[in-house]
Amino acid sequence: MKPFLKVFSILLTLALLVYPFGNVAEADAVPGDVFVTLGQDLSESQKNEMLERMEVSSDVPTLYVTNEEEHKYLGDYISAQTIGSKAFSSSKITLSEPDTGIHVTSDRITWVTNEMYANALITAGIKDAEVYVTAPFNVSGTAALTGLIKAYESATDQVIPEEQKNVANEEMVRTAELGDAIGEEEAAELITLVKEKIATTSIESEEEMRTIIIQLAEEINVTLTDSQVNELSALFMKMKDLNIDWDTVSNQLDKVRDNLSGFLESEEARSFFDRMIEGFKSFFNSIRSFFSS
């Protein structure tokens, strides 16, 4: 680990011990809470393997996802044959501190990328969580979103509207399909850019939406077919009309892009560390006074 990262870690740890700042998540949920979802059709040995891969014990709160649920949320966007007749995808969601964003890792997922999961989860209203997706063998990964949303609802005691779940699933599928055509990274970046635009712009018509999609695609050197533009425009018009907190969406998209260097360069960070250092001075002065008395 680089020296400045070691110093940062030590300072941050001390700060957390000295200053009990930070908000508690909604309902009874607490940062660090872990929920697991398992595919209903996993064998007993496969369930144990999934828990081992997730590095959790068998008594962790666990929900099961059925194949019927997978068809319910994906059936309008991909074929029944692609969805399959059994539920195997599994996931772990760990609630994080407020304003830390969504971080996704996956294993044995062949079609949906980590960025696609993060984008779709944000659309569904999920925020500030560490997410891990896996399966007992290679799978496309489309079914995992159903479990992640289910786990988040259970963890935070929130009910995510069905329309929002459907749009999030459609977004994931459309992005994966687009990734096959223009590249995974480009597809995820385009979806992110359009959502950021929706968050800050009043869009009245589908024609306006089409224009925005084409312009943003050109900015990242991507050429879309008319069919692709039409599908994305229809998706984002649905998304625009949902009762989504776009300020939160914009914030969570920013957090996904954040990195340590960017944080350390920010005015907020400098202000935070100035206050923290002054606190350390006061803290250590009080210790010195105590031992010298």
PDB file of C-alpha atoms in Angstrom:
ATOM      1  CA  MET A   1       0.000   0.000   0.000  1.00  0.00           C
ATOM      2  CA  LYS A   2       1.298   3.496  -0.866  1.00  0.00           C
ATOM      3  CA  PRO A   3       2.427   5.615   2.146  1.00  0.00           C
ATOM      4  CA  PHE A   4      -0.231   8.296   1.690  1.00  0.00           C
ATOM      5  CA  LEU A   5      -2.947   5.630   1.587  1.00  0.00           C
ATOM      6  CA  LYS A   6      -1.652   4.150   4.847  1.00  0.00           C
ATOM      7  CA  VAL A   7      -1.698   7.600   6.456  1.00  0.00           C
ATOM      8  CA  PHE A   8      -5.194   8.241   5.100  1.00  0.00           C
ATOM      9  CA  SER A   9      -6.461   4.918   6.481  1.00  0.00           C
ATOM     10  CA  ILE A  10      -4.994   5.626   9.927  1.00  0.00           C
ATOM     11  CA  LEU A  11      -6.387   9.170  10.034  1.00  0.00           C
ATOM     12  CA  LEU A  12      -9.809   8.034   8.902  1.00  0.00           C
ATOM     13  CA  THR A  13      -9.902   5.262  11.517  1.00  0.00           C
ATOM     14  CA  LEU A  14      -8.970   7.710  14.265  1.00  0.00           C
ATOM     15  CA  ALA A  15     -11.540  10.183  13.004  1.00  0.00           C
ATOM     16  CA  LEU A  16     -14.282   7.561  13.197  1.00  0.00           C
ATOM     17  CA  LEU A  17     -13.264   6.755  16.763  1.00  0.00           C
ATOM     18  CA  VAL A  18     -13.159  10.381  17.861  1.00  0.00           C
ATOM     19  CA  TYR A  19     -16.132  11.752  15.936  1.00  0.00           C
ATOM     20  CA  PRO A  20     -19.364   9.708  15.729  1.00  0.00           C
ATOM     21  CA  PHE A  21     -20.594  11.322  12.532  1.00  0.00           C
ATOM     22  CA  GLY A  22     -22.736   9.806   9.765  1.00  0.00           C
ATOM     23  CA  ASN A  23     -26.388   8.927   9.344  1.00  0.00           C
ATOM     24  CA  VAL A  24     -28.040   5.593   9.942  1.00  0.00           C
ATOM     25  CA  ALA A  25     -29.779   4.035   6.920  1.00  0.00           C
ATOM     26  CA  GLU A  26     -33.526   3.901   6.611  1.00  0.00           C
ATOM     27  CA  ALA A  27     -35.691   1.815   8.926  1.00  0.00           C
ATOM     28  CA  ASP A  28     -33.683  -0.629  11.061  1.00  0.00           C
ATOM     29  CA  ALA A  29     -31.023  -1.121   8.410  1.00  0.00           C
ATOM     30  CA  VAL A  30     -27.470  -0.445   9.541  1.00  0.00           C
ATOM     31  CA  PRO A  31     -24.350  -0.115   7.384  1.00  0.00           C
ATOM     32  CA  GLY A  32     -22.658  -3.502   7.402  1.00  0.00           C
ATOM     33  CA  ASP A  33     -25.906  -5.488   7.364  1.00  0.00           C
ATOM     34  CA  VAL A  34     -25.664  -8.391   4.918  1.00  0.00           C
ATOM     35  CA  PHE A  35     -28.481 -10.098   3.018  1.00  0.00           C
ATOM     36  CA  VAL A  36     -28.110 -13.044   0.653  1.00  0.00           C
ATOM     37  CA  THR A  37     -30.332 -14.305  -2.146  1.00  0.00           C
ATOM     38  CA  LEU A  38     -30.094 -17.828  -3.511  1.00  0.00           C
ATOM     39  CA  GLY A  39     -31.700 -19.374  -6.559  1.00  0.00           C
ATOM     40  CA  GLN A  40     -34.574 -21.606  -5.491  1.00  0.00           C
ATOM     41  CA  ASP A  41     -33.335 -24.499  -7.651  1.00  0.00           C
ATOM     42  CA  LEU A  42     -29.819 -24.740  -6.260  1.00  0.00           C
ATOM     43  CA  SER A  43     -28.947 -28.143  -4.813  1.00  0.00           C
ATOM     44  CA  GLU A  44     -27.868 -28.308  -1.177  1.00  0.00           C
ATOM     45  CA  SER A  45     -24.216 -28.591  -2.165  1.00  0.00           C
ATOM     46  CA  GLN A  46     -24.580 -25.646  -4.567  1.00  0.00           C
ATOM     47  CA  LYS A  47     -26.167 -23.523  -1.809  1.00  0.00           C
ATOM     48  CA  ASN A  48     -23.220 -24.283   0.446  1.00  0.00           C
ATOM     49  CA  GLU A  49     -20.839 -23.415  -2.364  1.00  0.00           C
ATOM     50  CA  MET A  50     -22.594 -20.080  -2.922  1.00  0.00           C
ATOM     51  CA  LEU A  51     -22.393 -19.177   0.766  1.00  0.00           C
ATOM     52  CA  GLU A  52     -18.732 -20.122   0.801  1.00  0.00           C
ATOM     53  CA  ARG A  53     -18.025 -17.983  -2.263  1.00  0.00           C
ATOM     54  CA  MET A  54     -19.842 -15.093  -0.585  1.00  0.00           C
ATOM     55  CA  GLU A  55     -17.803 -15.660   2.594  1.00  0.00           C
ATOM     56  CA  VAL A  56     -20.889 -15.730   4.810  1.00  0.00           C
ATOM     57  CA  SER A  57     -22.174 -18.219   7.354  1.00  0.00           C
ATOM     58  CA  SER A  58     -25.301 -20.321   6.935  1.00  0.00           C
ATOM     59  CA  ASP A  59     -27.223 -18.164   9.437  1.00  0.00           C
ATOM     60  CA  VAL A  60     -26.998 -14.996   7.314  1.00  0.00           C
ATOM     61  CA  PRO A  61     -30.452 -13.586   6.404  1.00  0.00           C
ATOM     62  CA  THR A  62     -31.336 -15.396   3.182  1.00  0.00           C
ATOM     63  CA  LEU A  63     -34.081 -14.961   0.606  1.00  0.00           C
ATOM     64  CA  TYR A  64     -34.866 -17.324  -2.261  1.00  0.00           C
ATOM     65  CA  VAL A  65     -35.599 -16.232  -5.827  1.00  0.00           C
ATOM     66  CA  THR A  66     -37.880 -18.396  -7.943  1.00  0.00           C
ATOM     67  CA  ASN A  67     -37.866 -18.958 -11.682  1.00  0.00           C
ATOM     68  CA  GLU A  68     -41.397 -17.545 -11.755  1.00  0.00           C
ATOM     69  CA  GLU A  69     -40.088 -14.254 -10.379  1.00  0.00           C
ATOM     70  CA  GLU A  70     -37.360 -14.202 -13.016  1.00  0.00           C
ATOM     71  CA  HIS A  71     -39.929 -14.639 -15.787  1.00  0.00           C
ATOM     72  CA  LYS A  72     -42.148 -11.973 -14.229  1.00  0.00           C
ATOM     73  CA  TYR A  73     -39.507  -9.249 -14.488  1.00  0.00           C
ATOM     74  CA  LEU A  74     -37.626 -10.411 -17.591  1.00  0.00           C
ATOM     75  CA  GLY A  75     -40.301 -12.072 -19.714  1.00  0.00           C
ATOM     76  CA  ASP A  76     -41.146  -8.913 -21.675  1.00  0.00           C
ATOM     77  CA  TYR A  77     -37.532  -8.290 -22.682  1.00  0.00           C
ATOM     78  CA  ILE A  78     -35.814 -11.617 -23.363  1.00  0.00           C
ATOM     79  CA  SER A  79     -37.051 -15.006 -24.491  1.00  0.00           C
ATOM     80  CA  ALA A  80     -38.334 -17.660 -22.100  1.00  0.00           C
ATOM     81  CA  GLN A  81     -35.624 -19.960 -23.420  1.00  0.00           C
ATOM     82  CA  THR A  82     -32.949 -17.459 -22.423  1.00  0.00           C
ATOM     83  CA  ILE A  83     -34.419 -17.081 -18.934  1.00  0.00           C
ATOM     84  CA  GLY A  84     -34.606 -20.849 -18.539  1.00  0.00           C
ATOM     85  CA  SER A  85     -36.743 -22.984 -16.285  1.00  0.00           C
ATOM     86  CA  LYS A  86     -34.683 -22.923 -13.086  1.00  0.00           C
ATOM     87  CA  ALA A  87     -33.328 -20.222 -10.779  1.00  0.00           C
ATOM     88  CA  PHE A  88     -29.608 -20.436 -10.007  1.00  0.00           C
ATOM     89  CA  SER A  89     -28.253 -16.871  -9.822  1.00  0.00           C
ATOM     90  CA  SER A  90     -27.305 -15.802  -6.311  1.00  0.00           C
ATOM     91  CA  SER A  91     -26.178 -12.554  -4.743  1.00  0.00           C
ATOM     92  CA  LYS A  92     -25.013 -10.796  -1.623  1.00  0.00           C
ATOM     93  CA  ILE A  93     -25.809  -7.199  -0.749  1.00  0.00           C
ATOM     94  CA  THR A  94     -24.034  -5.369   2.068  1.00  0.00           C
ATOM     95  CA  LEU A  95     -25.389  -1.991   3.122  1.00  0.00           C
ATOM     96  CA  SER A  96     -22.731   0.728   3.073  1.00  0.00           C
ATOM     97  CA  GLU A  97     -22.338   4.111   4.738  1.00  0.00           C
ATOM     98  CA  PRO A  98     -24.495   6.911   3.271  1.00  0.00           C
ATOM     99  CA  ASP A  99     -23.168   8.581   0.123  1.00  0.00           C
ATOM    100  CA  THR A 100     -20.614   5.874  -0.663  1.00  0.00           C
ATOM    101  CA  GLY A 101     -22.418   4.697  -3.791  1.00  0.00           C
ATOM    102  CA  ILE A 102     -22.879   1.247  -5.270  1.00  0.00           C
ATOM    103  CA  HIS A 103     -19.934  -1.085  -5.857  1.00  0.00           C
ATOM    104  CA  VAL A 104     -20.499  -4.300  -7.808  1.00  0.00           C
ATOM    105  CA  THR A 105     -18.327  -7.369  -8.253  1.00  0.00           C
ATOM    106  CA  SER A 106     -19.361 -10.576  -9.989  1.00  0.00           C
ATOM    107  CA  ASP A 107     -18.167 -14.055 -10.805  1.00  0.00           C
ATOM    108  CA  ARG A 108     -19.337 -16.561 -13.440  1.00  0.00           C
ATOM    109  CA  ILE A 109     -21.499 -13.863 -15.049  1.00  0.00           C
ATOM    110  CA  THR A 110     -21.078 -13.848 -18.825  1.00  0.00           C
ATOM    111  CA  TRP A 111     -23.395 -11.137 -20.204  1.00  0.00           C
ATOM    112  CA  VAL A 112     -24.253  -8.441 -17.648  1.00  0.00           C
ATOM    113  CA  THR A 113     -21.253  -6.360 -16.573  1.00  0.00           C
ATOM    114  CA  ASN A 114     -20.694  -4.829 -13.137  1.00  0.00           C
ATOM    115  CA  GLU A 115     -21.384  -1.352 -14.543  1.00  0.00           C
ATOM    116  CA  MET A 116     -24.685  -2.544 -16.009  1.00  0.00           C
ATOM    117  CA  TYR A 117     -25.745  -3.930 -12.630  1.00  0.00           C
ATOM    118  CA  ALA A 118     -24.805  -0.676 -10.887  1.00  0.00           C
ATOM    119  CA  ASN A 119     -26.751   1.421 -13.390  1.00  0.00           C
ATOM    120  CA  ALA A 120     -29.871  -0.739 -13.174  1.00  0.00           C
ATOM    121  CA  LEU A 121     -29.729  -0.874  -9.372  1.00  0.00           C
ATOM    122  CA  ILE A 122     -29.587   2.921  -9.225  1.00  0.00           C
ATOM    123  CA  THR A 123     -32.650   3.116 -11.475  1.00  0.00           C
ATOM    124  CA  ALA A 124     -34.445   0.721  -9.125  1.00  0.00           C
ATOM    125  CA  GLY A 125     -33.777   3.106  -6.240  1.00  0.00           C
ATOM    126  CA  ILE A 126     -30.995   1.147  -4.588  1.00  0.00           C
ATOM    127  CA  LYS A 127     -28.119   3.144  -3.136  1.00  0.00           C
ATOM    128  CA  ASP A 128     -24.993   2.829  -1.012  1.00  0.00           C
ATOM    129  CA  ALA A 129     -24.313  -0.893  -1.141  1.00  0.00           C
ATOM    130  CA  GLU A 130     -21.610  -3.464  -1.843  1.00  0.00           C
ATOM    131  CA  VAL A 131     -22.993  -6.024  -4.278  1.00  0.00           C
ATOM    132  CA  TYR A 132     -21.667  -9.440  -5.261  1.00  0.00           C
ATOM    133  CA  VAL A 133     -23.271 -11.658  -7.905  1.00  0.00           C
ATOM    134  CA  THR A 134     -22.364 -15.274  -8.576  1.00  0.00           C
ATOM    135  CA  ALA A 135     -23.682 -18.677  -9.687  1.00  0.00           C
ATOM    136  CA  PRO A 136     -22.613 -22.330  -9.496  1.00  0.00           C
ATOM    137  CA  PHE A 137     -21.651 -22.189 -13.204  1.00  0.00           C
ATOM    138  CA  ASN A 138     -21.539 -19.594 -15.979  1.00  0.00           C
ATOM    139  CA  VAL A 139     -24.854 -17.770 -16.463  1.00  0.00           C
ATOM    140  CA  SER A 140     -25.905 -14.632 -18.341  1.00  0.00           C
ATOM    141  CA  GLY A 141     -26.602 -12.785 -15.065  1.00  0.00           C
ATOM    142  CA  THR A 142     -29.931 -11.228 -16.033  1.00  0.00           C
ATOM    143  CA  ALA A 143     -31.856 -12.973 -13.253  1.00  0.00           C
ATOM    144  CA  ALA A 144     -29.614 -11.665 -10.466  1.00  0.00           C
ATOM    145  CA  LEU A 145     -31.177  -8.195 -10.480  1.00  0.00           C
ATOM    146  CA  THR A 146     -34.469  -9.646  -9.222  1.00  0.00           C
ATOM    147  CA  GLY A 147     -32.726 -11.079  -6.181  1.00  0.00           C
ATOM    148  CA  LEU A 148     -30.741  -7.922  -5.455  1.00  0.00           C
ATOM    149  CA  ILE A 149     -33.861  -5.758  -5.476  1.00  0.00           C
ATOM    150  CA  LYS A 150     -35.658  -8.285  -3.276  1.00  0.00           C
ATOM    151  CA  ALA A 151     -32.763  -8.315  -0.804  1.00  0.00           C
ATOM    152  CA  TYR A 152     -32.573  -4.516  -0.655  1.00  0.00           C
ATOM    153  CA  GLU A 153     -36.293  -4.214   0.003  1.00  0.00           C
ATOM    154  CA  SER A 154     -35.980  -6.696   2.856  1.00  0.00           C
ATOM    155  CA  ALA A 155     -32.861  -5.064   4.308  1.00  0.00           C
ATOM    156  CA  THR A 156     -34.242  -1.505   4.314  1.00  0.00           C
ATOM    157  CA  ASP A 157     -37.940  -2.294   4.810  1.00  0.00           C
ATOM    158  CA  GLN A 158     -38.738  -0.349   1.644  1.00  0.00           C
ATOM    159  CA  VAL A 159     -41.141  -1.230  -1.155  1.00  0.00           C
ATOM    160  CA  ILE A 160     -39.817  -0.428  -4.614  1.00  0.00           C
ATOM    161  CA  PRO A 161     -42.684   0.215  -7.083  1.00  0.00           C
ATOM    162  CA  GLU A 162     -43.267  -2.523  -9.634  1.00  0.00           C
ATOM    163  CA  GLU A 163     -42.945  -0.060 -12.516  1.00  0.00           C
ATOM    164  CA  GLN A 164     -39.502   0.924 -11.288  1.00  0.00           C
ATOM    165  CA  LYS A 165     -38.416  -2.716 -11.009  1.00  0.00           C
ATOM    166  CA  ASN A 166     -39.611  -3.390 -14.540  1.00  0.00           C
ATOM    167  CA  VAL A 167     -37.772  -0.402 -15.994  1.00  0.00           C
ATOM    168  CA  ALA A 168     -34.580  -1.359 -14.144  1.00  0.00           C
ATOM    169  CA  ASN A 169     -34.747  -4.876 -15.597  1.00  0.00           C
ATOM    170  CA  GLU A 170     -35.444  -3.534 -19.073  1.00  0.00           C
ATOM    171  CA  GLU A 171     -32.516  -1.145 -18.749  1.00  0.00           C
ATOM    172  CA  MET A 172     -30.193  -3.993 -17.820  1.00  0.00           C
ATOM    173  CA  VAL A 173     -31.287  -6.112 -20.794  1.00  0.00           C
ATOM    174  CA  ARG A 174     -31.179  -3.226 -23.288  1.00  0.00           C
ATOM    175  CA  THR A 175     -27.715  -2.222 -22.091  1.00  0.00           C
ATOM    176  CA  ALA A 176     -26.423  -5.783 -22.392  1.00  0.00           C
ATOM    177  CA  GLU A 177     -27.891  -6.077 -25.889  1.00  0.00           C
ATOM    178  CA  LEU A 178     -26.376  -2.740 -26.850  1.00  0.00           C
ATOM    179  CA  GLY A 179     -23.069  -3.914 -25.414  1.00  0.00           C
ATOM    180  CA  ASP A 180     -23.059  -6.805 -27.874  1.00  0.00           C
ATOM    181  CA  ALA A 181     -23.312  -4.292 -30.715  1.00  0.00           C
ATOM    182  CA  ILE A 182     -21.123  -1.338 -29.673  1.00  0.00           C
ATOM    183  CA  GLY A 183     -19.040  -2.654 -26.776  1.00  0.00           C
ATOM    184  CA  GLU A 184     -19.856  -3.180 -23.098  1.00  0.00           C
ATOM    185  CA  GLU A 185     -18.029  -0.114 -21.781  1.00  0.00           C
ATOM    186  CA  GLU A 186     -19.504   2.167 -24.424  1.00  0.00           C
ATOM    187  CA  ALA A 187     -23.024   0.874 -23.756  1.00  0.00           C
ATOM    188  CA  ALA A 188     -22.742   1.412 -19.997  1.00  0.00           C
ATOM    189  CA  GLU A 189     -21.256   4.872 -20.504  1.00  0.00           C
ATOM    190  CA  LEU A 190     -24.024   5.915 -22.892  1.00  0.00           C
ATOM    191  CA  ILE A 191     -26.739   4.779 -20.479  1.00  0.00           C
ATOM    192  CA  THR A 192     -25.073   6.706 -17.668  1.00  0.00           C
ATOM    193  CA  LEU A 193     -24.774   9.870 -19.758  1.00  0.00           C
ATOM    194  CA  VAL A 194     -28.434   9.779 -20.789  1.00  0.00           C
ATOM    195  CA  LYS A 195     -29.576   9.267 -17.194  1.00  0.00           C
ATOM    196  CA  GLU A 196     -27.448  12.192 -16.063  1.00  0.00           C
ATOM    197  CA  LYS A 197     -29.038  14.301 -18.790  1.00  0.00           C
ATOM    198  CA  ILE A 198     -32.534  13.271 -17.718  1.00  0.00           C
ATOM    199  CA  ALA A 199     -31.672  14.254 -14.142  1.00  0.00           C
ATOM    200  CA  THR A 200     -30.855  17.833 -15.175  1.00  0.00           C
ATOM    201  CA  THR A 201     -33.030  18.478 -18.225  1.00  0.00           C
ATOM    202  CA  SER A 202     -36.766  18.830 -18.807  1.00  0.00           C
ATOM    203  CA  ILE A 203     -37.525  16.528 -21.731  1.00  0.00           C
ATOM    204  CA  GLU A 204     -41.047  16.884 -23.121  1.00  0.00           C
ATOM    205  CA  SER A 205     -41.189  14.578 -26.131  1.00  0.00           C
ATOM    206  CA  GLU A 206     -39.777  11.343 -27.479  1.00  0.00           C
ATOM    207  CA  GLU A 207     -38.245  13.288 -30.367  1.00  0.00           C
ATOM    208  CA  GLU A 208     -36.268  15.369 -27.870  1.00  0.00           C
ATOM    209  CA  MET A 209     -35.166  12.158 -26.183  1.00  0.00           C
ATOM    210  CA  ARG A 210     -34.036  10.707 -29.516  1.00  0.00           C
ATOM    211  CA  THR A 211     -31.991  13.823 -30.247  1.00  0.00           C
ATOM    212  CA  ILE A 212     -30.290  13.671 -26.856  1.00  0.00           C
ATOM    213  CA  ILE A 213     -29.455   9.976 -27.242  1.00  0.00           C
ATOM    214  CA  ILE A 214     -27.943  10.526 -30.697  1.00  0.00           C
ATOM    215  CA  GLN A 215     -25.921  13.548 -29.532  1.00  0.00           C
ATOM    216  CA  LEU A 216     -24.534  11.760 -26.483  1.00  0.00           C
ATOM    217  CA  ALA A 217     -23.697   8.690 -28.573  1.00  0.00           C
ATOM    218  CA  GLU A 218     -21.747  10.901 -30.978  1.00  0.00           C
ATOM    219  CA  GLU A 219     -19.838  12.421 -28.042  1.00  0.00           C
ATOM    220  CA  ILE A 220     -18.406   9.004 -27.201  1.00  0.00           C
ATOM    221  CA  ASN A 221     -17.883   8.098 -30.875  1.00  0.00           C
ATOM    222  CA  VAL A 222     -20.753   5.612 -31.061  1.00  0.00           C
ATOM    223  CA  THR A 223     -23.107   5.244 -34.016  1.00  0.00           C
ATOM    224  CA  LEU A 224     -26.545   3.817 -33.260  1.00  0.00           C
ATOM    225  CA  THR A 225     -29.045   2.272 -35.647  1.00  0.00           C
ATOM    226  CA  ASP A 226     -32.573   3.668 -35.857  1.00  0.00           C
ATOM    227  CA  SER A 227     -33.822   0.562 -34.069  1.00  0.00           C
ATOM    228  CA  GLN A 228     -31.384   1.053 -31.202  1.00  0.00           C
ATOM    229  CA  VAL A 229     -32.303   4.713 -30.861  1.00  0.00           C
ATOM    230  CA  ASN A 230     -36.012   3.842 -30.850  1.00  0.00           C
ATOM    231  CA  GLU A 231     -35.590   1.169 -28.151  1.00  0.00           C
ATOM    232  CA  LEU A 232     -33.493   3.434 -25.945  1.00  0.00           C
ATOM    233  CA  SER A 233     -35.844   6.369 -26.440  1.00  0.00           C
ATOM    234  CA  ALA A 234     -38.848   4.273 -25.403  1.00  0.00           C
ATOM    235  CA  LEU A 235     -36.964   3.007 -22.352  1.00  0.00           C
ATOM    236  CA  PHE A 236     -35.866   6.448 -21.194  1.00  0.00           C
ATOM    237  CA  MET A 237     -39.316   7.956 -21.718  1.00  0.00           C
ATOM    238  CA  LYS A 238     -40.663   5.293 -19.332  1.00  0.00           C
ATOM    239  CA  MET A 239     -37.856   6.071 -16.921  1.00  0.00           C
ATOM    240  CA  LYS A 240     -38.464   9.818 -17.119  1.00  0.00           C
ATOM    241  CA  ASP A 241     -42.122   9.412 -16.209  1.00  0.00           C
ATOM    242  CA  LEU A 242     -41.445   7.319 -13.107  1.00  0.00           C
ATOM    243  CA  ASN A 243     -41.551   8.877  -9.658  1.00  0.00           C
ATOM    244  CA  ILE A 244     -37.766   8.706  -9.359  1.00  0.00           C
ATOM    245  CA  ASP A 245     -35.684  10.986  -7.138  1.00  0.00           C
ATOM    246  CA  TRP A 246     -33.365  12.191  -9.886  1.00  0.00           C
ATOM    247  CA  ASP A 247     -31.145  14.105  -7.463  1.00  0.00           C
ATOM    248  CA  THR A 248     -30.402  10.800  -5.735  1.00  0.00           C
ATOM    249  CA  VAL A 249     -29.858   9.069  -9.079  1.00  0.00           C
ATOM    250  CA  SER A 250     -27.418  11.772 -10.145  1.00  0.00           C
ATOM    251  CA  ASN A 251     -25.598  11.555  -6.823  1.00  0.00           C
ATOM    252  CA  GLN A 252     -25.306   7.775  -6.985  1.00  0.00           C
ATOM    253  CA  LEU A 253     -24.023   7.909 -10.574  1.00  0.00           C
ATOM    254  CA  ASP A 254     -21.374  10.368  -9.440  1.00  0.00           C
ATOM    255  CA  LYS A 255     -20.387   8.074  -6.578  1.00  0.00           C
ATOM    256  CA  VAL A 256     -19.880   5.167  -8.944  1.00  0.00           C
ATOM    257  CA  ARG A 257     -17.336   7.311 -10.792  1.00  0.00           C
ATOM    258  CA  ASP A 258     -15.664   8.698  -7.685  1.00  0.00           C
ATOM    259  CA  ASN A 259     -12.150   7.683  -6.697  1.00  0.00           C
ATOM    260  CA  LEU A 260      -9.857   8.473  -3.814  1.00  0.00           C
ATOM    261  CA  SER A 261      -7.734  10.984  -5.672  1.00  0.00           C
ATOM    262  CA  GLY A 262     -10.800  12.926  -6.740  1.00  0.00           C
ATOM    263  CA  PHE A 263     -12.048  12.962  -3.168  1.00  0.00           C
ATOM    264  CA  LEU A 264      -8.748  14.179  -1.761  1.00  0.00           C
ATOM    265  CA  GLU A 265      -8.655  17.023  -4.293  1.00  0.00           C
ATOM    266  CA  SER A 266     -12.138  18.301  -3.452  1.00  0.00           C
ATOM    267  CA  GLU A 267     -12.823  21.387  -1.362  1.00  0.00           C
ATOM    268  CA  GLU A 268     -15.092  19.324   0.884  1.00  0.00           C
ATOM    269  CA  ALA A 269     -12.293  16.864   1.551  1.00  0.00           C
ATOM    270  CA  ARG A 270      -9.816  19.608   2.384  1.00  0.00           C
ATOM    271  CA  SER A 271     -12.322  21.196   4.740  1.00  0.00           C
ATOM    272  CA  PHE A 272     -13.015  17.820   6.352  1.00  0.00           C
ATOM    273  CA  PHE A 273      -9.332  17.097   6.926  1.00  0.00           C
ATOM    274  CA  ASP A 274      -8.738  20.615   8.284  1.00  0.00           C
ATOM    275  CA  ARG A 275     -11.472  20.036  10.874  1.00  0.00           C
ATOM    276  CA  MET A 276     -10.232  16.531  11.557  1.00  0.00           C
ATOM    277  CA  ILE A 277      -6.638  17.683  12.159  1.00  0.00           C
ATOM    278  CA  GLU A 278      -7.826  20.399  14.533  1.00  0.00           C
ATOM    279  CA  GLY A 279      -9.821  17.742  16.347  1.00  0.00           C
ATOM    280  CA  PHE A 280      -6.734  15.539  16.617  1.00  0.00           C
ATOM    281  CA  LYS A 281      -4.770  18.449  18.084  1.00  0.00           C
ATOM    282  CA  SER A 282      -7.441  19.031  20.708  1.00  0.00           C
ATOM    283  CA  PHE A 283      -7.725  15.303  21.384  1.00  0.00           C
ATOM    284  CA  PHE A 284      -4.004  14.753  21.894  1.00  0.00           C
ATOM    285  CA  ASN A 285      -3.658  17.973  23.928  1.00  0.00           C
ATOM    286  CA  SER A 286      -6.341  16.689  26.291  1.00  0.00           C
ATOM    287  CA  ILE A 287      -4.496  13.356  26.618  1.00  0.00           C
ATOM    288  CA  ARG A 288      -1.215  15.176  27.350  1.00  0.00           C
ATOM    289  CA  SER A 289      -2.927  17.332  29.967  1.00  0.00           C
ATOM    290  CA  PHE A 290      -4.495  14.263  31.577  1.00  0.00           C
ATOM    291  CA  PHE A 291      -1.171  12.427  31.978  1.00  0.00           C
ATOM    292  CA  SER A 292       0.686  15.505  33.146  1.00  0.00           C
ATOM    293  CA  SER A 293      -1.861  16.314  35.858  1.00  0.00           C
TER     294      SER A 293
END
